[in-house]
Amino acid sequence: MTSSDEFKDALRGIFDSQIPNYGDYNLVYASNERSGDNGKESQGGRAPKYYVVGYRWQPAEIVVAPFNGRTLTPGGDPTEINMTNLSHAFELADGDYEVGTSTGKTFRFGVEPYGDIPSSEAEHTVDQREDHEDFVAFMTAFVAMA
């Protein structure tokens, strides 16, 4: 079984391989699915999406990098969201977030203290309790700026 730290390293590798100045960002694992169904279709017939979310306080910015949960490989182009292209940011009633760009890209995701990551082997959990606290504080400020 792979440890939480090994999964954090894998997520860092996914992010770092796609983002210039990657060292400037704190990272959290995010998903648009809270049910823990290990990548099976979710409500409405859609498969869950998984993200490495990079964020930094100065300048306030989020980078959403999709990844393939089964193979822990990049799963699409990352999207940078900052005060120059932010269309909206808010916290949903269930504690998840929605952020969108002025070009029409929208992301809904949740960040949990313990994040379940499906892989080809099994479901694993990333312990991101400390990162979660900082991310919630960041998103509170980011939403207020929006």
mmCIF file with all atom_site columns, C-alpha atoms in Angstrom:
data_model
loop_
_atom_site.group_PDB
_atom_site.id
_atom_site.type_symbol
_atom_site.label_atom_id
_atom_site.label_alt_id
_atom_site.label_comp_id
_atom_site.label_asym_id
_atom_site.label_entity_id
_atom_site.label_seq_id
_atom_site.pdbx_PDB_ins_code
_atom_site.Cartn_x
_atom_site.Cartn_y
_atom_site.Cartn_z
_atom_site.occupancy
_atom_site.B_iso_or_equiv
_atom_site.pdbx_formal_charge
_atom_site.auth_seq_id
_atom_site.auth_comp_id
_atom_site.auth_asym_id
_atom_site.auth_atom_id
_atom_site.pdbx_PDB_model_num
ATOM 1   C CA . MET A 1 1   ? 0.000   0.000  0.000   1.00 0.00 ? 1   MET A CA 1
ATOM 2   C CA . THR A 1 2   ? 1.251   3.443  -0.879  1.00 0.00 ? 2   THR A CA 1
ATOM 3   C CA . SER A 1 3   ? 1.634   5.959  1.908   1.00 0.00 ? 3   SER A CA 1
ATOM 4   C CA . SER A 1 4   ? 0.014   9.357  2.124   1.00 0.00 ? 4   SER A CA 1
ATOM 5   C CA . ASP A 1 5   ? 3.407   11.009 1.594   1.00 0.00 ? 5   ASP A CA 1
ATOM 6   C CA . GLU A 1 6   ? 4.033   8.972  -1.560  1.00 0.00 ? 6   GLU A CA 1
ATOM 7   C CA . PHE A 1 7   ? 0.689   10.112 -2.964  1.00 0.00 ? 7   PHE A CA 1
ATOM 8   C CA . LYS A 1 8   ? 1.491   13.710 -2.073  1.00 0.00 ? 8   LYS A CA 1
ATOM 9   C CA . ASP A 1 9   ? 4.750   13.299 -3.972  1.00 0.00 ? 9   ASP A CA 1
ATOM 10  C CA . ALA A 1 10  ? 2.865   11.873 -6.981  1.00 0.00 ? 10  ALA A CA 1
ATOM 11  C CA . LEU A 1 11  ? 0.440   14.816 -6.937  1.00 0.00 ? 11  LEU A CA 1
ATOM 12  C CA . ARG A 1 12  ? 3.353   17.251 -6.641  1.00 0.00 ? 12  ARG A CA 1
ATOM 13  C CA . GLY A 1 13  ? 4.945   15.576 -9.694  1.00 0.00 ? 13  GLY A CA 1
ATOM 14  C CA . ILE A 1 14  ? 1.724   15.955 -11.713 1.00 0.00 ? 14  ILE A CA 1
ATOM 15  C CA . PHE A 1 15  ? 1.531   19.648 -10.833 1.00 0.00 ? 15  PHE A CA 1
ATOM 16  C CA . ASP A 1 16  ? 5.225   20.442 -11.210 1.00 0.00 ? 16  ASP A CA 1
ATOM 17  C CA . SER A 1 17  ? 5.432   18.867 -14.664 1.00 0.00 ? 17  SER A CA 1
ATOM 18  C CA . GLN A 1 18  ? 2.814   21.296 -16.019 1.00 0.00 ? 18  GLN A CA 1
ATOM 19  C CA . ILE A 1 19  ? 3.194   24.562 -14.128 1.00 0.00 ? 19  ILE A CA 1
ATOM 20  C CA . PRO A 1 20  ? 5.995   27.120 -14.483 1.00 0.00 ? 20  PRO A CA 1
ATOM 21  C CA . ASN A 1 21  ? 7.121   28.472 -11.095 1.00 0.00 ? 21  ASN A CA 1
ATOM 22  C CA . TYR A 1 22  ? 5.483   25.471 -9.448  1.00 0.00 ? 22  TYR A CA 1
ATOM 23  C CA . GLY A 1 23  ? 7.412   26.006 -6.215  1.00 0.00 ? 23  GLY A CA 1
ATOM 24  C CA . ASP A 1 24  ? 5.380   29.145 -5.515  1.00 0.00 ? 24  ASP A CA 1
ATOM 25  C CA . TYR A 1 25  ? 2.195   27.164 -4.838  1.00 0.00 ? 25  TYR A CA 1
ATOM 26  C CA . ASN A 1 26  ? 0.779   25.227 -1.928  1.00 0.00 ? 26  ASN A CA 1
ATOM 27  C CA . LEU A 1 27  ? -1.009  22.094 -3.149  1.00 0.00 ? 27  LEU A CA 1
ATOM 28  C CA . VAL A 1 28  ? -4.148  20.224 -2.120  1.00 0.00 ? 28  VAL A CA 1
ATOM 29  C CA . TYR A 1 29  ? -5.985  17.262 -3.578  1.00 0.00 ? 29  TYR A CA 1
ATOM 30  C CA . ALA A 1 30  ? -9.534  18.098 -4.667  1.00 0.00 ? 30  ALA A CA 1
ATOM 31  C CA . SER A 1 31  ? -12.418 16.188 -6.192  1.00 0.00 ? 31  SER A CA 1
ATOM 32  C CA . ASN A 1 32  ? -15.899 16.964 -7.407  1.00 0.00 ? 32  ASN A CA 1
ATOM 33  C CA . GLU A 1 33  ? -17.153 13.734 -5.815  1.00 0.00 ? 33  GLU A CA 1
ATOM 34  C CA . ARG A 1 34  ? -17.523 13.224 -2.081  1.00 0.00 ? 34  ARG A CA 1
ATOM 35  C CA . SER A 1 35  ? -19.122 9.791  -2.141  1.00 0.00 ? 35  SER A CA 1
ATOM 36  C CA . GLY A 1 36  ? -15.858 7.849  -2.249  1.00 0.00 ? 36  GLY A CA 1
ATOM 37  C CA . ASP A 1 37  ? -17.109 5.570  -5.031  1.00 0.00 ? 37  ASP A CA 1
ATOM 38  C CA . ASN A 1 38  ? -13.560 4.923  -6.282  1.00 0.00 ? 38  ASN A CA 1
ATOM 39  C CA . GLY A 1 39  ? -14.010 6.489  -9.712  1.00 0.00 ? 39  GLY A CA 1
ATOM 40  C CA . LYS A 1 40  ? -17.295 4.869  -10.693 1.00 0.00 ? 40  LYS A CA 1
ATOM 41  C CA . GLU A 1 41  ? -20.001 6.951  -12.275 1.00 0.00 ? 41  GLU A CA 1
ATOM 42  C CA . SER A 1 42  ? -21.496 9.468  -9.917  1.00 0.00 ? 42  SER A CA 1
ATOM 43  C CA . GLN A 1 43  ? -24.946 10.984 -9.772  1.00 0.00 ? 43  GLN A CA 1
ATOM 44  C CA . GLY A 1 44  ? -26.165 12.005 -13.195 1.00 0.00 ? 44  GLY A CA 1
ATOM 45  C CA . GLY A 1 45  ? -23.985 9.417  -14.928 1.00 0.00 ? 45  GLY A CA 1
ATOM 46  C CA . ARG A 1 46  ? -20.813 11.514 -14.835 1.00 0.00 ? 46  ARG A CA 1
ATOM 47  C CA . ALA A 1 47  ? -17.496 10.155 -13.676 1.00 0.00 ? 47  ALA A CA 1
ATOM 48  C CA . PRO A 1 48  ? -15.890 12.112 -10.823 1.00 0.00 ? 48  PRO A CA 1
ATOM 49  C CA . LYS A 1 49  ? -13.088 14.545 -11.630 1.00 0.00 ? 49  LYS A CA 1
ATOM 50  C CA . TYR A 1 50  ? -9.860  14.837 -9.662  1.00 0.00 ? 50  TYR A CA 1
ATOM 51  C CA . TYR A 1 51  ? -7.635  17.890 -9.341  1.00 0.00 ? 51  TYR A CA 1
ATOM 52  C CA . VAL A 1 52  ? -4.383  19.046 -7.875  1.00 0.00 ? 52  VAL A CA 1
ATOM 53  C CA . VAL A 1 53  ? -5.192  22.596 -6.808  1.00 0.00 ? 53  VAL A CA 1
ATOM 54  C CA . GLY A 1 54  ? -2.251  24.937 -6.414  1.00 0.00 ? 54  GLY A CA 1
ATOM 55  C CA . TYR A 1 55  ? -2.836  28.180 -4.585  1.00 0.00 ? 55  TYR A CA 1
ATOM 56  C CA . ARG A 1 56  ? -0.823  31.120 -3.392  1.00 0.00 ? 56  ARG A CA 1
ATOM 57  C CA . TRP A 1 57  ? -1.683  34.090 -1.271  1.00 0.00 ? 57  TRP A CA 1
ATOM 58  C CA . GLN A 1 58  ? 0.411   36.740 -3.097  1.00 0.00 ? 58  GLN A CA 1
ATOM 59  C CA . PRO A 1 59  ? -0.659  37.371 -5.726  1.00 0.00 ? 59  PRO A CA 1
ATOM 60  C CA . ALA A 1 60  ? -3.939  35.619 -4.929  1.00 0.00 ? 60  ALA A CA 1
ATOM 61  C CA . GLU A 1 61  ? -4.232  32.829 -7.449  1.00 0.00 ? 61  GLU A CA 1
ATOM 62  C CA . ILE A 1 62  ? -5.485  29.277 -7.965  1.00 0.00 ? 62  ILE A CA 1
ATOM 63  C CA . VAL A 1 63  ? -4.267  26.774 -10.547 1.00 0.00 ? 63  VAL A CA 1
ATOM 64  C CA . VAL A 1 64  ? -6.590  23.822 -11.156 1.00 0.00 ? 64  VAL A CA 1
ATOM 65  C CA . ALA A 1 65  ? -4.729  20.860 -12.680 1.00 0.00 ? 65  ALA A CA 1
ATOM 66  C CA . PRO A 1 66  ? -6.938  17.876 -13.591 1.00 0.00 ? 66  PRO A CA 1
ATOM 67  C CA . PHE A 1 67  ? -5.434  14.419 -13.225 1.00 0.00 ? 67  PHE A CA 1
ATOM 68  C CA . ASN A 1 68  ? -6.347  10.833 -13.948 1.00 0.00 ? 68  ASN A CA 1
ATOM 69  C CA . GLY A 1 69  ? -7.155  9.232  -10.601 1.00 0.00 ? 69  GLY A CA 1
ATOM 70  C CA . ARG A 1 70  ? -6.475  5.699  -11.794 1.00 0.00 ? 70  ARG A CA 1
ATOM 71  C CA . THR A 1 71  ? -2.984  6.317  -13.174 1.00 0.00 ? 71  THR A CA 1
ATOM 72  C CA . LEU A 1 72  ? -1.949  9.449  -11.256 1.00 0.00 ? 72  LEU A CA 1
ATOM 73  C CA . THR A 1 73  ? -1.018  11.214 -14.491 1.00 0.00 ? 73  THR A CA 1
ATOM 74  C CA . PRO A 1 74  ? -2.014  14.645 -15.860 1.00 0.00 ? 74  PRO A CA 1
ATOM 75  C CA . GLY A 1 75  ? -5.580  14.612 -17.111 1.00 0.00 ? 75  GLY A CA 1
ATOM 76  C CA . GLY A 1 76  ? -5.962  17.872 -18.971 1.00 0.00 ? 76  GLY A CA 1
ATOM 77  C CA . ASP A 1 77  ? -4.651  21.390 -19.271 1.00 0.00 ? 77  ASP A CA 1
ATOM 78  C CA . PRO A 1 78  ? -4.268  23.299 -16.003 1.00 0.00 ? 78  PRO A CA 1
ATOM 79  C CA . THR A 1 79  ? -6.257  26.507 -15.589 1.00 0.00 ? 79  THR A CA 1
ATOM 80  C CA . GLU A 1 80  ? -4.944  29.571 -13.784 1.00 0.00 ? 80  GLU A CA 1
ATOM 81  C CA . ILE A 1 81  ? -7.528  31.679 -11.985 1.00 0.00 ? 81  ILE A CA 1
ATOM 82  C CA . ASN A 1 82  ? -6.590  35.060 -10.551 1.00 0.00 ? 82  ASN A CA 1
ATOM 83  C CA . MET A 1 83  ? -8.062  38.534 -10.172 1.00 0.00 ? 83  MET A CA 1
ATOM 84  C CA . THR A 1 84  ? -7.541  39.310 -13.883 1.00 0.00 ? 84  THR A CA 1
ATOM 85  C CA . ASN A 1 85  ? -9.686  36.443 -15.204 1.00 0.00 ? 85  ASN A CA 1
ATOM 86  C CA . LEU A 1 86  ? -11.918 35.523 -12.252 1.00 0.00 ? 86  LEU A CA 1
ATOM 87  C CA . SER A 1 87  ? -15.631 35.588 -13.062 1.00 0.00 ? 87  SER A CA 1
ATOM 88  C CA . HIS A 1 88  ? -16.855 34.151 -9.771  1.00 0.00 ? 88  HIS A CA 1
ATOM 89  C CA . ALA A 1 89  ? -15.831 32.258 -6.658  1.00 0.00 ? 89  ALA A CA 1
ATOM 90  C CA . PHE A 1 90  ? -18.086 31.051 -3.905  1.00 0.00 ? 90  PHE A CA 1
ATOM 91  C CA . GLU A 1 91  ? -18.497 28.390 -1.266  1.00 0.00 ? 91  GLU A CA 1
ATOM 92  C CA . LEU A 1 92  ? -21.399 26.025 -1.834  1.00 0.00 ? 92  LEU A CA 1
ATOM 93  C CA . ALA A 1 93  ? -23.797 24.935 0.906   1.00 0.00 ? 93  ALA A CA 1
ATOM 94  C CA . ASP A 1 94  ? -22.023 21.575 1.329   1.00 0.00 ? 94  ASP A CA 1
ATOM 95  C CA . GLY A 1 95  ? -18.624 23.239 1.837   1.00 0.00 ? 95  GLY A CA 1
ATOM 96  C CA . ASP A 1 96  ? -17.399 22.640 -1.722  1.00 0.00 ? 96  ASP A CA 1
ATOM 97  C CA . TYR A 1 97  ? -16.238 25.533 -3.888  1.00 0.00 ? 97  TYR A CA 1
ATOM 98  C CA . GLU A 1 98  ? -17.023 26.822 -7.342  1.00 0.00 ? 98  GLU A CA 1
ATOM 99  C CA . VAL A 1 99  ? -14.609 29.044 -9.216  1.00 0.00 ? 99  VAL A CA 1
ATOM 100 C CA . GLY A 1 100 ? -14.881 30.271 -12.770 1.00 0.00 ? 100 GLY A CA 1
ATOM 101 C CA . THR A 1 101 ? -12.966 32.248 -15.340 1.00 0.00 ? 101 THR A CA 1
ATOM 102 C CA . SER A 1 102 ? -14.076 35.053 -17.608 1.00 0.00 ? 102 SER A CA 1
ATOM 103 C CA . THR A 1 103 ? -13.535 32.673 -20.556 1.00 0.00 ? 103 THR A CA 1
ATOM 104 C CA . GLY A 1 104 ? -16.250 30.337 -19.262 1.00 0.00 ? 104 GLY A CA 1
ATOM 105 C CA . LYS A 1 105 ? -14.310 27.577 -17.497 1.00 0.00 ? 105 LYS A CA 1
ATOM 106 C CA . THR A 1 106 ? -15.928 26.565 -14.226 1.00 0.00 ? 106 THR A CA 1
ATOM 107 C CA . PHE A 1 107 ? -14.708 24.129 -11.591 1.00 0.00 ? 107 PHE A CA 1
ATOM 108 C CA . ARG A 1 108 ? -16.592 22.672 -8.646  1.00 0.00 ? 108 ARG A CA 1
ATOM 109 C CA . PHE A 1 109 ? -14.558 20.788 -6.087  1.00 0.00 ? 109 PHE A CA 1
ATOM 110 C CA . GLY A 1 110 ? -14.197 19.898 -2.460  1.00 0.00 ? 110 GLY A CA 1
ATOM 111 C CA . VAL A 1 111 ? -11.048 19.622 -0.387  1.00 0.00 ? 111 VAL A CA 1
ATOM 112 C CA . GLU A 1 112 ? -11.172 17.308 2.601   1.00 0.00 ? 112 GLU A CA 1
ATOM 113 C CA . PRO A 1 113 ? -8.709  16.845 5.487   1.00 0.00 ? 113 PRO A CA 1
ATOM 114 C CA . TYR A 1 114 ? -8.399  13.233 4.332   1.00 0.00 ? 114 TYR A CA 1
ATOM 115 C CA . GLY A 1 115 ? -8.722  12.928 0.559   1.00 0.00 ? 115 GLY A CA 1
ATOM 116 C CA . ASP A 1 116 ? -9.550  9.592  -1.043  1.00 0.00 ? 116 ASP A CA 1
ATOM 117 C CA . ILE A 1 117 ? -7.634  8.962  -4.259  1.00 0.00 ? 117 ILE A CA 1
ATOM 118 C CA . PRO A 1 118 ? -8.644  6.079  -6.501  1.00 0.00 ? 118 PRO A CA 1
ATOM 119 C CA . SER A 1 119 ? -5.841  4.380  -8.357  1.00 0.00 ? 119 SER A CA 1
ATOM 120 C CA . SER A 1 120 ? -5.446  1.259  -10.431 1.00 0.00 ? 120 SER A CA 1
ATOM 121 C CA . GLU A 1 121 ? -4.454  -0.627 -7.270  1.00 0.00 ? 121 GLU A CA 1
ATOM 122 C CA . ALA A 1 122 ? -7.020  0.510  -4.717  1.00 0.00 ? 122 ALA A CA 1
ATOM 123 C CA . GLU A 1 123 ? -8.372  3.582  -3.034  1.00 0.00 ? 123 GLU A CA 1
ATOM 124 C CA . HIS A 1 124 ? -5.851  5.452  -0.928  1.00 0.00 ? 124 HIS A CA 1
ATOM 125 C CA . THR A 1 125 ? -6.151  8.345  1.461   1.00 0.00 ? 125 THR A CA 1
ATOM 126 C CA . VAL A 1 126 ? -4.034  11.485 1.534   1.00 0.00 ? 126 VAL A CA 1
ATOM 127 C CA . ASP A 1 127 ? -3.680  13.119 4.944   1.00 0.00 ? 127 ASP A CA 1
ATOM 128 C CA . GLN A 1 128 ? -3.816  16.840 4.202   1.00 0.00 ? 128 GLN A CA 1
ATOM 129 C CA . ARG A 1 129 ? -5.203  18.142 7.483   1.00 0.00 ? 129 ARG A CA 1
ATOM 130 C CA . GLU A 1 130 ? -2.730  21.011 7.853   1.00 0.00 ? 130 GLU A CA 1
ATOM 131 C CA . ASP A 1 131 ? -2.992  21.943 4.177   1.00 0.00 ? 131 ASP A CA 1
ATOM 132 C CA . HIS A 1 132 ? -6.793  21.794 4.425   1.00 0.00 ? 132 HIS A CA 1
ATOM 133 C CA . GLU A 1 133 ? -6.873  24.401 7.200   1.00 0.00 ? 133 GLU A CA 1
ATOM 134 C CA . ASP A 1 134 ? -4.683  26.782 5.205   1.00 0.00 ? 134 ASP A CA 1
ATOM 135 C CA . PHE A 1 135 ? -6.689  26.189 2.018   1.00 0.00 ? 135 PHE A CA 1
ATOM 136 C CA . VAL A 1 136 ? -10.006 26.945 3.753   1.00 0.00 ? 136 VAL A CA 1
ATOM 137 C CA . ALA A 1 137 ? -8.530  30.216 5.067   1.00 0.00 ? 137 ALA A CA 1
ATOM 138 C CA . PHE A 1 138 ? -7.235  31.036 1.574   1.00 0.00 ? 138 PHE A CA 1
ATOM 139 C CA . MET A 1 139 ? -10.584 30.299 -0.074  1.00 0.00 ? 139 MET A CA 1
ATOM 140 C CA . THR A 1 140 ? -12.407 32.431 2.494   1.00 0.00 ? 140 THR A CA 1
ATOM 141 C CA . ALA A 1 141 ? -10.184 35.354 1.482   1.00 0.00 ? 141 ALA A CA 1
ATOM 142 C CA . PHE A 1 142 ? -10.372 34.501 -2.253  1.00 0.00 ? 142 PHE A CA 1
ATOM 143 C CA . VAL A 1 143 ? -14.173 34.370 -2.189  1.00 0.00 ? 143 VAL A CA 1
ATOM 144 C CA . ALA A 1 144 ? -14.271 37.714 -0.343  1.00 0.00 ? 144 ALA A CA 1
ATOM 145 C CA . MET A 1 145 ? -12.040 39.270 -3.034  1.00 0.00 ? 145 MET A CA 1
ATOM 146 C CA . ALA A 1 146 ? -14.319 37.968 -5.784  1.00 0.00 ? 146 ALA A CA 1
#
